[in-house]
PDB file of C-alpha atoms in Angstrom:
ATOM      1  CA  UNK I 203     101.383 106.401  45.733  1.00 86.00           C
ATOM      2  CA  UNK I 204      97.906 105.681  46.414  1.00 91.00           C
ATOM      3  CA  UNK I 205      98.406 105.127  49.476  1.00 90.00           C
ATOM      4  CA  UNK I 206      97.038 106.589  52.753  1.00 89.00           C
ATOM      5  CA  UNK I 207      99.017 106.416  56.223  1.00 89.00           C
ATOM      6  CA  UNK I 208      96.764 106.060  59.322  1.00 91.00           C
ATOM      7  CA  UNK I 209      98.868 106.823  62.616  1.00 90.00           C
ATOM      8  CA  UNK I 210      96.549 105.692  65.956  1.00 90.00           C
ATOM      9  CA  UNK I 211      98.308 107.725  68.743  1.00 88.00           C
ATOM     10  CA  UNK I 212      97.307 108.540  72.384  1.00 85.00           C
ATOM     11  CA  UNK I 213      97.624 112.096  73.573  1.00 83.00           C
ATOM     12  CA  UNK I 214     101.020 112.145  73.341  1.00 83.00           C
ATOM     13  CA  UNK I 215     101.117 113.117  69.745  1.00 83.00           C
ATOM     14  CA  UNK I 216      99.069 116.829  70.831  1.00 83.00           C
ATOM     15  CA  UNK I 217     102.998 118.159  71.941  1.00 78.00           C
ATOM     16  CA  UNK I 218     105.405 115.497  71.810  1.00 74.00           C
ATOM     17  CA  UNK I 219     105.455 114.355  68.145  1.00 76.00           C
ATOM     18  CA  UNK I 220     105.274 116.073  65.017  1.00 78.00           C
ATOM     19  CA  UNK I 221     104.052 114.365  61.783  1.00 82.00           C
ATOM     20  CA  UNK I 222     104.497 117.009  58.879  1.00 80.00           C
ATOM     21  CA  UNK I 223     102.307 115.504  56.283  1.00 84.00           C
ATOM     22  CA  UNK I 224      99.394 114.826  58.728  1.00 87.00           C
ATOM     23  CA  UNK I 225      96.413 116.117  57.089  1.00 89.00           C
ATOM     24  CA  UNK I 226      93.478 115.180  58.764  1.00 92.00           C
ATOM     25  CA  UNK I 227      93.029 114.665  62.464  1.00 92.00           C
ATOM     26  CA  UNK I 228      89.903 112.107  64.226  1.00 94.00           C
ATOM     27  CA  UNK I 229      89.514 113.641  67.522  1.00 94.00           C
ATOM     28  CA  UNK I 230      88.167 112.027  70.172  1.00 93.00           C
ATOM     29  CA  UNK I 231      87.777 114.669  72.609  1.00 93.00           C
ATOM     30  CA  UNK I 232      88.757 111.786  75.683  1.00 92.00           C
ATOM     31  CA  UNK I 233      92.071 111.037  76.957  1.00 91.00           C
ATOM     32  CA  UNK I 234      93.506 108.690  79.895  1.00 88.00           C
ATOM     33  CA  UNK I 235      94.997 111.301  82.743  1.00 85.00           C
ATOM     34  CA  UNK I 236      96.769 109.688  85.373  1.00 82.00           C
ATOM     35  CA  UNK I 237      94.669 111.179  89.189  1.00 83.00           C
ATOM     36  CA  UNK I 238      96.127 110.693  92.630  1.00 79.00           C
ATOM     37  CA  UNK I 239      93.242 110.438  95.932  1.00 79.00           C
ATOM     38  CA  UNK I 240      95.186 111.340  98.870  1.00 76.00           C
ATOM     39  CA  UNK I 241      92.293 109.586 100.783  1.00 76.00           C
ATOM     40  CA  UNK I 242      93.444 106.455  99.881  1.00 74.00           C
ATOM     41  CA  UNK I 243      96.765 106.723  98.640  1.00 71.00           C
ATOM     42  CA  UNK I 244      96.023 105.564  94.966  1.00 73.00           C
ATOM     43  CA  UNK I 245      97.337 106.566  91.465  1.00 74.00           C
ATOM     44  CA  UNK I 246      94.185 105.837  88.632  1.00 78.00           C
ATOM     45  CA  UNK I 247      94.224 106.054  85.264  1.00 79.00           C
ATOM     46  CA  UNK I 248      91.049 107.990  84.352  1.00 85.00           C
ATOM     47  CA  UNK I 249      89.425 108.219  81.148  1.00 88.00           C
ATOM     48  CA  UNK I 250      87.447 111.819  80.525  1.00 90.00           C
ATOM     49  CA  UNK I 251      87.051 114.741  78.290  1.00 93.00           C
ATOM     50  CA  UNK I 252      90.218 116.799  77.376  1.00 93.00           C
ATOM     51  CA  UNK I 253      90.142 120.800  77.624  1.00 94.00           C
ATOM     52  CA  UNK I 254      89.162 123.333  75.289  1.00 94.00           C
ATOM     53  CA  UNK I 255      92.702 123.798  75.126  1.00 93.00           C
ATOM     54  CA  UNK I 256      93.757 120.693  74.245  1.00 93.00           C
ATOM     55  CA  UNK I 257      91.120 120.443  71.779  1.00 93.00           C
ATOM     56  CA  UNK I 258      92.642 123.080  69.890  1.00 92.00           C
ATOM     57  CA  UNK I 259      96.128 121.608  70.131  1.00 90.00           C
ATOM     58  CA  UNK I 260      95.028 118.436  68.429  1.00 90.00           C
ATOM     59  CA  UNK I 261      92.824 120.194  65.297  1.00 89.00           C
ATOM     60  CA  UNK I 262      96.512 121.810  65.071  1.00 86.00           C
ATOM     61  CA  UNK I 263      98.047 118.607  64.145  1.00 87.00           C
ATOM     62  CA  UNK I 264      96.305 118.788  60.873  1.00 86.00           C
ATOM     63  CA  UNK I 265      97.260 120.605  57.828  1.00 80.00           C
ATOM     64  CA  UNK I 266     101.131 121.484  58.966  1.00 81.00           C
ATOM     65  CA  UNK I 267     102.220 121.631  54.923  1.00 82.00           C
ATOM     66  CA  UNK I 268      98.743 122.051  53.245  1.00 84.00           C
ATOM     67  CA  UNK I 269      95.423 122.967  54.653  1.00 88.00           C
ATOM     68  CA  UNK I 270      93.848 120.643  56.703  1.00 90.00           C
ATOM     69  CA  UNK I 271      90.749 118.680  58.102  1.00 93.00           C
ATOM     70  CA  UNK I 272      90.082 117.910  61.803  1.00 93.00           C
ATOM     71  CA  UNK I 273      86.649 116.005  62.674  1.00 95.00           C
ATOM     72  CA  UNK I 274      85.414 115.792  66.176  1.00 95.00           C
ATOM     73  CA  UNK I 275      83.820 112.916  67.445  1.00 95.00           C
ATOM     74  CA  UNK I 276      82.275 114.962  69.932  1.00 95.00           C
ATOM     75  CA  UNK I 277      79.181 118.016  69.128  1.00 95.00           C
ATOM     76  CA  UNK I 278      79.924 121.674  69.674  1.00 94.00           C
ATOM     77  CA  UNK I 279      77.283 121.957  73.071  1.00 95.00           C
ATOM     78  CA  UNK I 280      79.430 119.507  74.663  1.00 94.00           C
ATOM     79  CA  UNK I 281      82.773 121.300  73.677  1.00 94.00           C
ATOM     80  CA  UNK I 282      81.161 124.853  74.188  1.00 93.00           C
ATOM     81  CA  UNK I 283      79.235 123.297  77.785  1.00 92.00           C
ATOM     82  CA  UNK I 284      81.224 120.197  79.282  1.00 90.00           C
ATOM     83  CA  UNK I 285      85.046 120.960  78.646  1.00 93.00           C
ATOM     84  CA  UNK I 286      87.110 122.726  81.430  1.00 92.00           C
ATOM     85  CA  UNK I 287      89.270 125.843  79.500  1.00 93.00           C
ATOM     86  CA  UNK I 288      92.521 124.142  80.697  1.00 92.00           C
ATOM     87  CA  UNK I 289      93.369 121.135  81.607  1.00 90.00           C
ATOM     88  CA  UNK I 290      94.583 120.294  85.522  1.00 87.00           C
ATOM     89  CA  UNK I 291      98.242 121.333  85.918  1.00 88.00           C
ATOM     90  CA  UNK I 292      99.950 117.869  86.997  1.00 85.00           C
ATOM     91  CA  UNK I 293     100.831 119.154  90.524  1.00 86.00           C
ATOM     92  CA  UNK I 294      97.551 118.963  91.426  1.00 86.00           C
ATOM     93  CA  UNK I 295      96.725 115.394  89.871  1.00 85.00           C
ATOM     94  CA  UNK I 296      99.875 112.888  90.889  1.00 82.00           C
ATOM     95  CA  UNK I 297     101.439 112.310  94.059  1.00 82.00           C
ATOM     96  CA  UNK I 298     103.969 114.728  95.976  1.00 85.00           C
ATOM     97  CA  UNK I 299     106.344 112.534  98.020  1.00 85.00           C
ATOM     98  CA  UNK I 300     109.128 113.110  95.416  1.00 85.00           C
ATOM     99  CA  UNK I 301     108.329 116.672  94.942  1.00 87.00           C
ATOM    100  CA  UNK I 302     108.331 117.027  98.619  1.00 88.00           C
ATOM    101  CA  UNK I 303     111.630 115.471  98.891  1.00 90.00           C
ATOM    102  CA  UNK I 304     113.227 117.148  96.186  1.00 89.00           C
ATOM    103  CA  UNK I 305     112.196 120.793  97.746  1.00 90.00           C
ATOM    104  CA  UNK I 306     113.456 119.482 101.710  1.00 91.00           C
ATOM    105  CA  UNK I 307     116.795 119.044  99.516  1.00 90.00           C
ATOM    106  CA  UNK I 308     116.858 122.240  98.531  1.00 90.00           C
ATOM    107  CA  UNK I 309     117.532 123.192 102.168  1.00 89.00           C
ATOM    108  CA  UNK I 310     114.084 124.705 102.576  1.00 89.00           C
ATOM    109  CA  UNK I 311     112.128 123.880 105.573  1.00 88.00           C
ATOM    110  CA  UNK I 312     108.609 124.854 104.781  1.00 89.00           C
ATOM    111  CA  UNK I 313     107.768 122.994 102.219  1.00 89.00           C
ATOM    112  CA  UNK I 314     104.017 123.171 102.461  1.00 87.00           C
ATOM    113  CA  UNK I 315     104.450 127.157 102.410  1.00 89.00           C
ATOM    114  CA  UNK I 316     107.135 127.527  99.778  1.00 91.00           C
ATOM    115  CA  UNK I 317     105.384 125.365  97.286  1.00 88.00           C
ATOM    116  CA  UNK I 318     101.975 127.490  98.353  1.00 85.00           C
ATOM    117  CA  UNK I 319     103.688 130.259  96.532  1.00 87.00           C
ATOM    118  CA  UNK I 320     103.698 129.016  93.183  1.00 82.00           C
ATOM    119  CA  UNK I 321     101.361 129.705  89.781  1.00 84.00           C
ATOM    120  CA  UNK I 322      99.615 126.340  90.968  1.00 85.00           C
ATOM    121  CA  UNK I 323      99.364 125.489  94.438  1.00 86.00           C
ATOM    122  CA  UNK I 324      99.222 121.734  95.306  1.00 87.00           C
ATOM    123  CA  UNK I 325      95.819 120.439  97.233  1.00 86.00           C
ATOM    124  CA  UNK I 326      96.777 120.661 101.039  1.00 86.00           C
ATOM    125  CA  UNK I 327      95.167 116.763 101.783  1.00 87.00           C
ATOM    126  CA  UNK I 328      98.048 115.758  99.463  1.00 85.00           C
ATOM    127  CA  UNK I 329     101.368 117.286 100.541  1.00 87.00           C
ATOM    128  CA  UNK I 330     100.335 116.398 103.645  1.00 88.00           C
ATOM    129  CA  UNK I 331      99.752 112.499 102.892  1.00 88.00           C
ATOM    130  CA  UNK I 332     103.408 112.985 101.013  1.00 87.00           C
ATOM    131  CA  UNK I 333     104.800 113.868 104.693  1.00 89.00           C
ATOM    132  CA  UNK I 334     102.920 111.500 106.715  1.00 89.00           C
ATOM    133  CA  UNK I 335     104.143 108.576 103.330  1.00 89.00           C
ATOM    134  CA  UNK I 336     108.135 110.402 103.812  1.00 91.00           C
ATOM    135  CA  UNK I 337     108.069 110.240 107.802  1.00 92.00           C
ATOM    136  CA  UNK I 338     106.443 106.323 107.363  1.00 91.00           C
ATOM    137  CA  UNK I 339     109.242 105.072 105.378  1.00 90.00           C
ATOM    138  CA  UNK I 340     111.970 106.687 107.774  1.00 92.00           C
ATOM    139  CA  UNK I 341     112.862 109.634 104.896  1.00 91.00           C
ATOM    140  CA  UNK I 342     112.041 112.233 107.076  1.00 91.00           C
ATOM    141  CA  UNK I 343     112.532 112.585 110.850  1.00 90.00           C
ATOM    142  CA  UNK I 344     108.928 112.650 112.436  1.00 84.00           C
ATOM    143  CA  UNK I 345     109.894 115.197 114.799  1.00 85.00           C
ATOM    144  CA  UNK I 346     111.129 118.321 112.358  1.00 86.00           C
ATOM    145  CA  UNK I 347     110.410 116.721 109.702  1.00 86.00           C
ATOM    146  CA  UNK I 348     114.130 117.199 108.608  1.00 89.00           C
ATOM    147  CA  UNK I 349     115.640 114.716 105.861  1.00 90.00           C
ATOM    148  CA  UNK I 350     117.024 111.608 107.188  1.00 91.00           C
ATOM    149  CA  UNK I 351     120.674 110.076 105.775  1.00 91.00           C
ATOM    150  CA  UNK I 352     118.441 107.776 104.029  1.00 91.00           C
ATOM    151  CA  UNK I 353     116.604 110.891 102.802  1.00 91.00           C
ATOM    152  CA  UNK I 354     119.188 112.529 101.309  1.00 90.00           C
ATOM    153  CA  UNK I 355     120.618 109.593  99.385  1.00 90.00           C
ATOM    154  CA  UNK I 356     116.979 108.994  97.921  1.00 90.00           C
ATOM    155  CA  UNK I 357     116.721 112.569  96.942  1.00 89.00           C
ATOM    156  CA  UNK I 358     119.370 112.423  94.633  1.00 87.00           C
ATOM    157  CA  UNK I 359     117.783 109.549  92.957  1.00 87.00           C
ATOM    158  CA  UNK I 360     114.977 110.529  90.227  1.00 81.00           C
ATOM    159  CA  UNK I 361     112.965 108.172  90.982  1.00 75.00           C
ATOM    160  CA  UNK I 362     108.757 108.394  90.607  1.00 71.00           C
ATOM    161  CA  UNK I 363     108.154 106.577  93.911  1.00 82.00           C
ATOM    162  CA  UNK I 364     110.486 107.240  97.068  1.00 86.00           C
ATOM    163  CA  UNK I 365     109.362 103.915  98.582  1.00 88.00           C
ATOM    164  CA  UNK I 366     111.301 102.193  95.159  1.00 90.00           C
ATOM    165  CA  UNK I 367     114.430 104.129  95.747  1.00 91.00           C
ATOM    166  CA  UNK I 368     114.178 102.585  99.557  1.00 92.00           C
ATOM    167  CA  UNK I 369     113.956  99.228  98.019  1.00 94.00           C
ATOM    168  CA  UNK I 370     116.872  99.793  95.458  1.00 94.00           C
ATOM    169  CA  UNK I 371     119.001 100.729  98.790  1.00 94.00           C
ATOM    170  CA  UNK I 372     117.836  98.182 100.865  1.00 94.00           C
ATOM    171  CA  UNK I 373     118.129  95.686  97.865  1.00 94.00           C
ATOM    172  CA  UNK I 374     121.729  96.590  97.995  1.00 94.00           C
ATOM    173  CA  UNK I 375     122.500  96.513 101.613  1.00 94.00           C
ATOM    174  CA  UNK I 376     120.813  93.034 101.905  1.00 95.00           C
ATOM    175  CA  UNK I 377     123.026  91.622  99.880  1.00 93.00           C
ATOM    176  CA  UNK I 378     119.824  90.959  96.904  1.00 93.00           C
ATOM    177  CA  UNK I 379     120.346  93.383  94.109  1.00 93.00           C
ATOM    178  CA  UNK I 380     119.578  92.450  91.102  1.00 92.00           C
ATOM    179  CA  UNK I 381     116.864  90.684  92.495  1.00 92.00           C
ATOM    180  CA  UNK I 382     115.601  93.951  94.094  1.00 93.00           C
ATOM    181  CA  UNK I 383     116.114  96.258  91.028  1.00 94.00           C
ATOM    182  CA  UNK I 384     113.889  93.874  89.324  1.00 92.00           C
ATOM    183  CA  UNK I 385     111.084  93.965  91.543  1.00 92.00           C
ATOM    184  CA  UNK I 386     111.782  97.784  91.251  1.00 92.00           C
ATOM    185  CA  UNK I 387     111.411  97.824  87.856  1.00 92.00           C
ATOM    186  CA  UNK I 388     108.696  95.378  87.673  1.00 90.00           C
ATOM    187  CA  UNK I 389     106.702  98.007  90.545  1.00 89.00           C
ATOM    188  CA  UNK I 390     107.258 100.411  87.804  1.00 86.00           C
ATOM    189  CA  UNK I 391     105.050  99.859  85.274  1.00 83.00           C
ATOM    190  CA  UNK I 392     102.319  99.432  87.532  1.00 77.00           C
ATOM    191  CA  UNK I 393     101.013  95.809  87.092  1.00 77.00           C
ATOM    192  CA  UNK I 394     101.913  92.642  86.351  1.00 82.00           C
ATOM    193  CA  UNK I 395     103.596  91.721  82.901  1.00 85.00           C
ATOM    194  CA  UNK I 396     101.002  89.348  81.735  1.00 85.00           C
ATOM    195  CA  UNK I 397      98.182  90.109  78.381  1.00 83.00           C
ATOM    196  CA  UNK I 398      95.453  90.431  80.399  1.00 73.00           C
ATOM    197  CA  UNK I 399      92.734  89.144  78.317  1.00 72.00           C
ATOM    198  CA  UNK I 400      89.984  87.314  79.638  1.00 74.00           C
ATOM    199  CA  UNK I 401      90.771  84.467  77.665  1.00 72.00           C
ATOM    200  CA  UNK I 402      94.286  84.022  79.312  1.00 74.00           C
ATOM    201  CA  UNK I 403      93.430  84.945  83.197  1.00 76.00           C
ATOM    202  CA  UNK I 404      93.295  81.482  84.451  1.00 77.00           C
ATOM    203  CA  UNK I 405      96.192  80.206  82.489  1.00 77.00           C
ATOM    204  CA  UNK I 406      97.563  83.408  84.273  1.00 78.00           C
ATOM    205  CA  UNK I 407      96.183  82.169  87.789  1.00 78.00           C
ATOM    206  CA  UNK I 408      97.882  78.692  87.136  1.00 78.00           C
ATOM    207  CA  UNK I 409     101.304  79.905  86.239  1.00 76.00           C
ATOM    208  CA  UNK I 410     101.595  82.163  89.222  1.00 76.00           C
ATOM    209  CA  UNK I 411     100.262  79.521  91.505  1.00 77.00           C
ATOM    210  CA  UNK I 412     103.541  77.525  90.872  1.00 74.00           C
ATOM    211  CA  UNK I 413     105.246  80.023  92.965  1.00 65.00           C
ATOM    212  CA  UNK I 414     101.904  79.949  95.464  1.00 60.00           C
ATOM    213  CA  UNK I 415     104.039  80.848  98.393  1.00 64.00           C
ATOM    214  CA  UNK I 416     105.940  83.729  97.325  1.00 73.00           C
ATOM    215  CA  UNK I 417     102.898  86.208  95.873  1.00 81.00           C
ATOM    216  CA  UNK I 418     101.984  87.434  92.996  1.00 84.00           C
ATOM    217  CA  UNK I 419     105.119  89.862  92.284  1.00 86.00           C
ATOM    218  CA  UNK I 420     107.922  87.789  93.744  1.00 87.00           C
ATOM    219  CA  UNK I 421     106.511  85.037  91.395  1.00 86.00           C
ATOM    220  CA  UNK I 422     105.980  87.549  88.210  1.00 87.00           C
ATOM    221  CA  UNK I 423     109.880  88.527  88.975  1.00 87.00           C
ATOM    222  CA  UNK I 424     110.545  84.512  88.797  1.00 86.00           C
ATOM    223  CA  UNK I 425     108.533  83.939  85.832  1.00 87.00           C
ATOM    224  CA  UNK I 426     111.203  87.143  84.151  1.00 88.00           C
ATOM    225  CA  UNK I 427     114.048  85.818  85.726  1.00 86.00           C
ATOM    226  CA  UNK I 428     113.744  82.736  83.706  1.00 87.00           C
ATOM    227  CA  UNK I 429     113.190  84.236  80.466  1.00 88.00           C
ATOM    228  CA  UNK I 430     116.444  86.675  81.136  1.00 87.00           C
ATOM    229  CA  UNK I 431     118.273  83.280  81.091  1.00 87.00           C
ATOM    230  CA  UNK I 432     117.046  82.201  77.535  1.00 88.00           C
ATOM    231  CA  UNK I 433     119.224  83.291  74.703  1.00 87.00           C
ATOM    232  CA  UNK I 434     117.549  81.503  71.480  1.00 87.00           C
ATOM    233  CA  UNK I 435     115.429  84.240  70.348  1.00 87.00           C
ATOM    234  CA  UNK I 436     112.613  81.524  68.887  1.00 89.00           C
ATOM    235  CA  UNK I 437     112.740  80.132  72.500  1.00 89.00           C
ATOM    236  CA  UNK I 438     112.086  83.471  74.430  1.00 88.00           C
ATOM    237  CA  UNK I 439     109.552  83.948  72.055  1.00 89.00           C
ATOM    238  CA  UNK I 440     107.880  80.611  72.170  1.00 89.00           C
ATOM    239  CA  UNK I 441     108.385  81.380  76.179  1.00 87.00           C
ATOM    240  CA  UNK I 442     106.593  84.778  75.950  1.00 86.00           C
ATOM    241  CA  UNK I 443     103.581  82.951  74.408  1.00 86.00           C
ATOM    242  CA  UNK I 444     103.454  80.189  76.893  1.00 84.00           C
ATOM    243  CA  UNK I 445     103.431  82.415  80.228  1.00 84.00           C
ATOM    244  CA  UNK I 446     101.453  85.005  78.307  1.00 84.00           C
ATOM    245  CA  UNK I 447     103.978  87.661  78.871  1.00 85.00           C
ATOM    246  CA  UNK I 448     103.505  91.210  76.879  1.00 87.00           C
ATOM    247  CA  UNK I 449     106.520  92.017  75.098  1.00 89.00           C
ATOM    248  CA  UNK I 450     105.794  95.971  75.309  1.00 89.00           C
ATOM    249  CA  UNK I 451     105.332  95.475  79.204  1.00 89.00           C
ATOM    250  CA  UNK I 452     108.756  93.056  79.243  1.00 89.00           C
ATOM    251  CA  UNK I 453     110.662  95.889  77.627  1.00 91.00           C
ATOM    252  CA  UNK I 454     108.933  98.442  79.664  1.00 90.00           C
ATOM    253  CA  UNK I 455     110.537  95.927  82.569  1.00 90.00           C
ATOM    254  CA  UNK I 456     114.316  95.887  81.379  1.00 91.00           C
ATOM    255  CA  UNK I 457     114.484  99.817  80.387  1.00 91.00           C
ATOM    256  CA  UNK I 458     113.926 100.695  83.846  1.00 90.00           C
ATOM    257  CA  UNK I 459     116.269  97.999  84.804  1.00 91.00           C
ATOM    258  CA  UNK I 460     118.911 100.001  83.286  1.00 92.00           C
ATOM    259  CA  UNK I 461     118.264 103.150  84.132  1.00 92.00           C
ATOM    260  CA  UNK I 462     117.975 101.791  88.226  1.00 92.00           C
ATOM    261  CA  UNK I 463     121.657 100.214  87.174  1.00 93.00           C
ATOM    262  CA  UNK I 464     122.529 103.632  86.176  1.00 92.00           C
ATOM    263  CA  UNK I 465     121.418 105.964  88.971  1.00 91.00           C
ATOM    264  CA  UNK I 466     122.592 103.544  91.757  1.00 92.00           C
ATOM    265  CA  UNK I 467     126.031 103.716  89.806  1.00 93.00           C
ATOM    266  CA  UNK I 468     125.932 107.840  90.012  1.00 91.00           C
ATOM    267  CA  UNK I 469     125.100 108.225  93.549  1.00 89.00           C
ATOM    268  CA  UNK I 470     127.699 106.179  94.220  1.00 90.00           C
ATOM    269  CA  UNK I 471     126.130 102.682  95.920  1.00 92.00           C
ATOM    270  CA  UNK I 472     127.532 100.464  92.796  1.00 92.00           C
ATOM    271  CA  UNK I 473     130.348 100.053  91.180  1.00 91.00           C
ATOM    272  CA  UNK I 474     130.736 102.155  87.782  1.00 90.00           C
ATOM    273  CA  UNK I 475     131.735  98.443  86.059  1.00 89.00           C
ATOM    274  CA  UNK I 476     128.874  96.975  87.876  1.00 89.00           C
ATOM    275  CA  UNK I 477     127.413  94.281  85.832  1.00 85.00           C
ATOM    276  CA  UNK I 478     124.062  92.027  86.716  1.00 83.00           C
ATOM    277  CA  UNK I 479     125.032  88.202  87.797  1.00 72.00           C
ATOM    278  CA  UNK I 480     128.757  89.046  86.879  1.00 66.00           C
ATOM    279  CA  UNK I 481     132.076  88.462  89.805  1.00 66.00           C
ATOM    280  CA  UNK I 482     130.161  90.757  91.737  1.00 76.00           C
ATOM    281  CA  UNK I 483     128.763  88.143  94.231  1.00 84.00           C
ATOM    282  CA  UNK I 484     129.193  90.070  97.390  1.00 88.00           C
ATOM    283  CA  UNK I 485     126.114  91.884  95.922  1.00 92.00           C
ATOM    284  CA  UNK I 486     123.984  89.155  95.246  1.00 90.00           C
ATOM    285  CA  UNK I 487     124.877  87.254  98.438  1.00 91.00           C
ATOM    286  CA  UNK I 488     121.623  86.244  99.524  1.00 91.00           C
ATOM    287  CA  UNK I 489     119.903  86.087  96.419  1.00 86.00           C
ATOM    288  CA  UNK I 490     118.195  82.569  97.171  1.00 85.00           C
ATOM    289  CA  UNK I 491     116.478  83.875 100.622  1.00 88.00           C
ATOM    290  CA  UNK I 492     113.140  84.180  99.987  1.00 85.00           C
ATOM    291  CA  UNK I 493     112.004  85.364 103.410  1.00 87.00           C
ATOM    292  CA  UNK I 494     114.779  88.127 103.180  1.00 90.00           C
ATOM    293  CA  UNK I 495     113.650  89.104 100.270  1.00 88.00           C
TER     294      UNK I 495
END
C-alpha cells in the first residue's frame, strides 16, 4: 500500500511482456535496433526513433485493468513528421548467411530468387555478401554454390553466425572443445565480458596484458576459465570484482555454453552424456596448444 512500482524496460516489454497493473507508460519514442552494412560486413547497434506503429504498441501497455496514462517524451510534429509508419522488417536489417543456409537446405537452388518472392524482399548487396561469407568459409562450393558436407552439418545447427558453428566443429575435430565452445560462446555476446567504465579500462588493459601473447579473446576466455574453477561463491565474487567481470555478461557467457553443449549433442558430434572436463579426454586432447588453438 502506498506504494508505486516503477519497471525500466527496453523495447522488449512493447510484445514480449505483459504487466497487468501497468498504468502509466514514459515513452521515449527511441529504441536500440540491431543494423547490418553489407559494405563492411558489420552488425551495429543503432539508437533512433521507433515507428508510428510501435508508438502505439507502447501507449497500449498502459491502462490493461483501468484506464490509463501514456506520456511521450517526444512532440506530436516529430511523431506526425519524423517517424517511419512501420518499423524495418528484420530481414532487411541483420545478416543473411544463416538464412541463406537454412533455404540451400531446403533443397532449393535459387536462393536469391526464392527469397525475392516473399512479403519483404532482402537488399540484394546483402544476400550476396551472405554467399561470397558461405563460399569463404568452405560452406558452400564456389562453383554451384551447392552446400558442402560441412554445410549441411552447420545447417542443422541454429546458430546466429555460421562462422561459430565452423568453430564448434573444428573445436571438436582438433581435439579443443570445451575450449572452443567457450570462445563460441564468449563471440556470442558480442564483446568482451568486462564493465566497461572508463574508470576500469586500464585496470582492464593490465589484466589482459598478462596473457599479451594470446589476444584479447583467447585471454578474456583465460580470465573465465579461471573463475569456472572457483567454487566458494564469496571467492568468485570477490574474483568478479577484481578482473572487473559483469555478472549479466558472465551468465550471458555460460547460457550459450549450454545450449552449444546441447546442439552439438543433437546433431550427433558429442556424446549425449558428454560432460565439460569430465573422462572425456580424447576431446580435450590438445587443450594446452595455444598455436592450435
Amino acid at each position: 500500500p502506498n506504494k508505486r512500482k516503477i519497471v525500466v524496460s527496453t523495447n522488449i516489454a512493447e510484445t514480449s511482456i505483459t504487466i497487468d497493473d501497468c498504468v502509466a507508460t514514459i515513452d521515449t519514442g527511441r529504441a536500440k535496433t540491431m543494423f547490418y552494412n553489407p559494405q563492411d560486413n558489420t552488425t551495429r547497434l543503432i539508437e533512433s526513433f521507433i515507428s508510428k506503429a510501435e508508438v502505439k504498441q507502447r501507449r497500449g501497455r498502459a491502462g490493461r485493468i483501468r484506464e490509463g496514462l501514456s506520456y511521450k517524451l517526444f512532440s506530436k510534429k516529430l511523431y506526425e513528421e519524423d517517424m517511419v509508419e512501420m518499423p524495418t522488417p528484420e530481414i532487411k536489417r541483420v545478416a543473411l548467411d544463416s538464412l541463406y543456409l537454412s533455404v540451400k537446405a531446403m533443397g532449393i537452388k535459387n536462393v536469391t530468387k526464392f527469397l525475392a518472392s516473399g512479403l519483404e524482399c532482402p537488399p540484394l548487396e546483402a544476400l550476396k555478401k551472405a554467399e561470397t561469407m558461405l563460399s569463404t568459409i568452405g560452406l558452400l562450393n564456389s562453383e554451384d554454390l551447392s552446400l558442402t558436407e560441412l554445410g549441411r552439418f552447420i545447417s542443422l545447427m541454429p546458430v546466429m553466425d555460421s562462422k561459430h558453428g565452423k568453430l564448434l566443429i573444428y573445436s571438436i575435430l582438433f581435439g579443443v572443445t570445451d575450449i572452443g565452445v567457450l570462445i563460441t560462446s564468449l563471440l556470442s555476446i558480442g564483446g568482451l565480458p568486462f564493465v566497461n567504465g572508463i574508470e576500469n579500462r586500464e585496470k582492464i588493459r593490465k589484466i589482459l596484458s598478462q596473457n599479451k601473447n594470446k589476444g584479447d579473446i583467447l585471454a578474456s576466455v583465460e580470465i573465465i576459465r579461471k573463475y569456472l574453477e572457483i567454487n566458494d561463491k564469496t571467492k568468485k565474487r570477490q574474483f568478479i570484482k577484481d578482473n572487473c567481470l559483469s555478472f549479466n555478461k558472465i551468465n550471458e557467457i555460460l547460457s550459450s555454453q549450454a545450449q552449444y553443449y546441447s546442439i552439438l549433442k543433437d546433431i550427433g558430434f558429442l556424446p549425449f552424456n558428454y560432460q565439460p572436463n569430465v573422462k572425456f579426454r580424447e576431446f580435450n586432447r590438445n587443450q594446452d596448444e595455444t598455436e592450435l588453438i
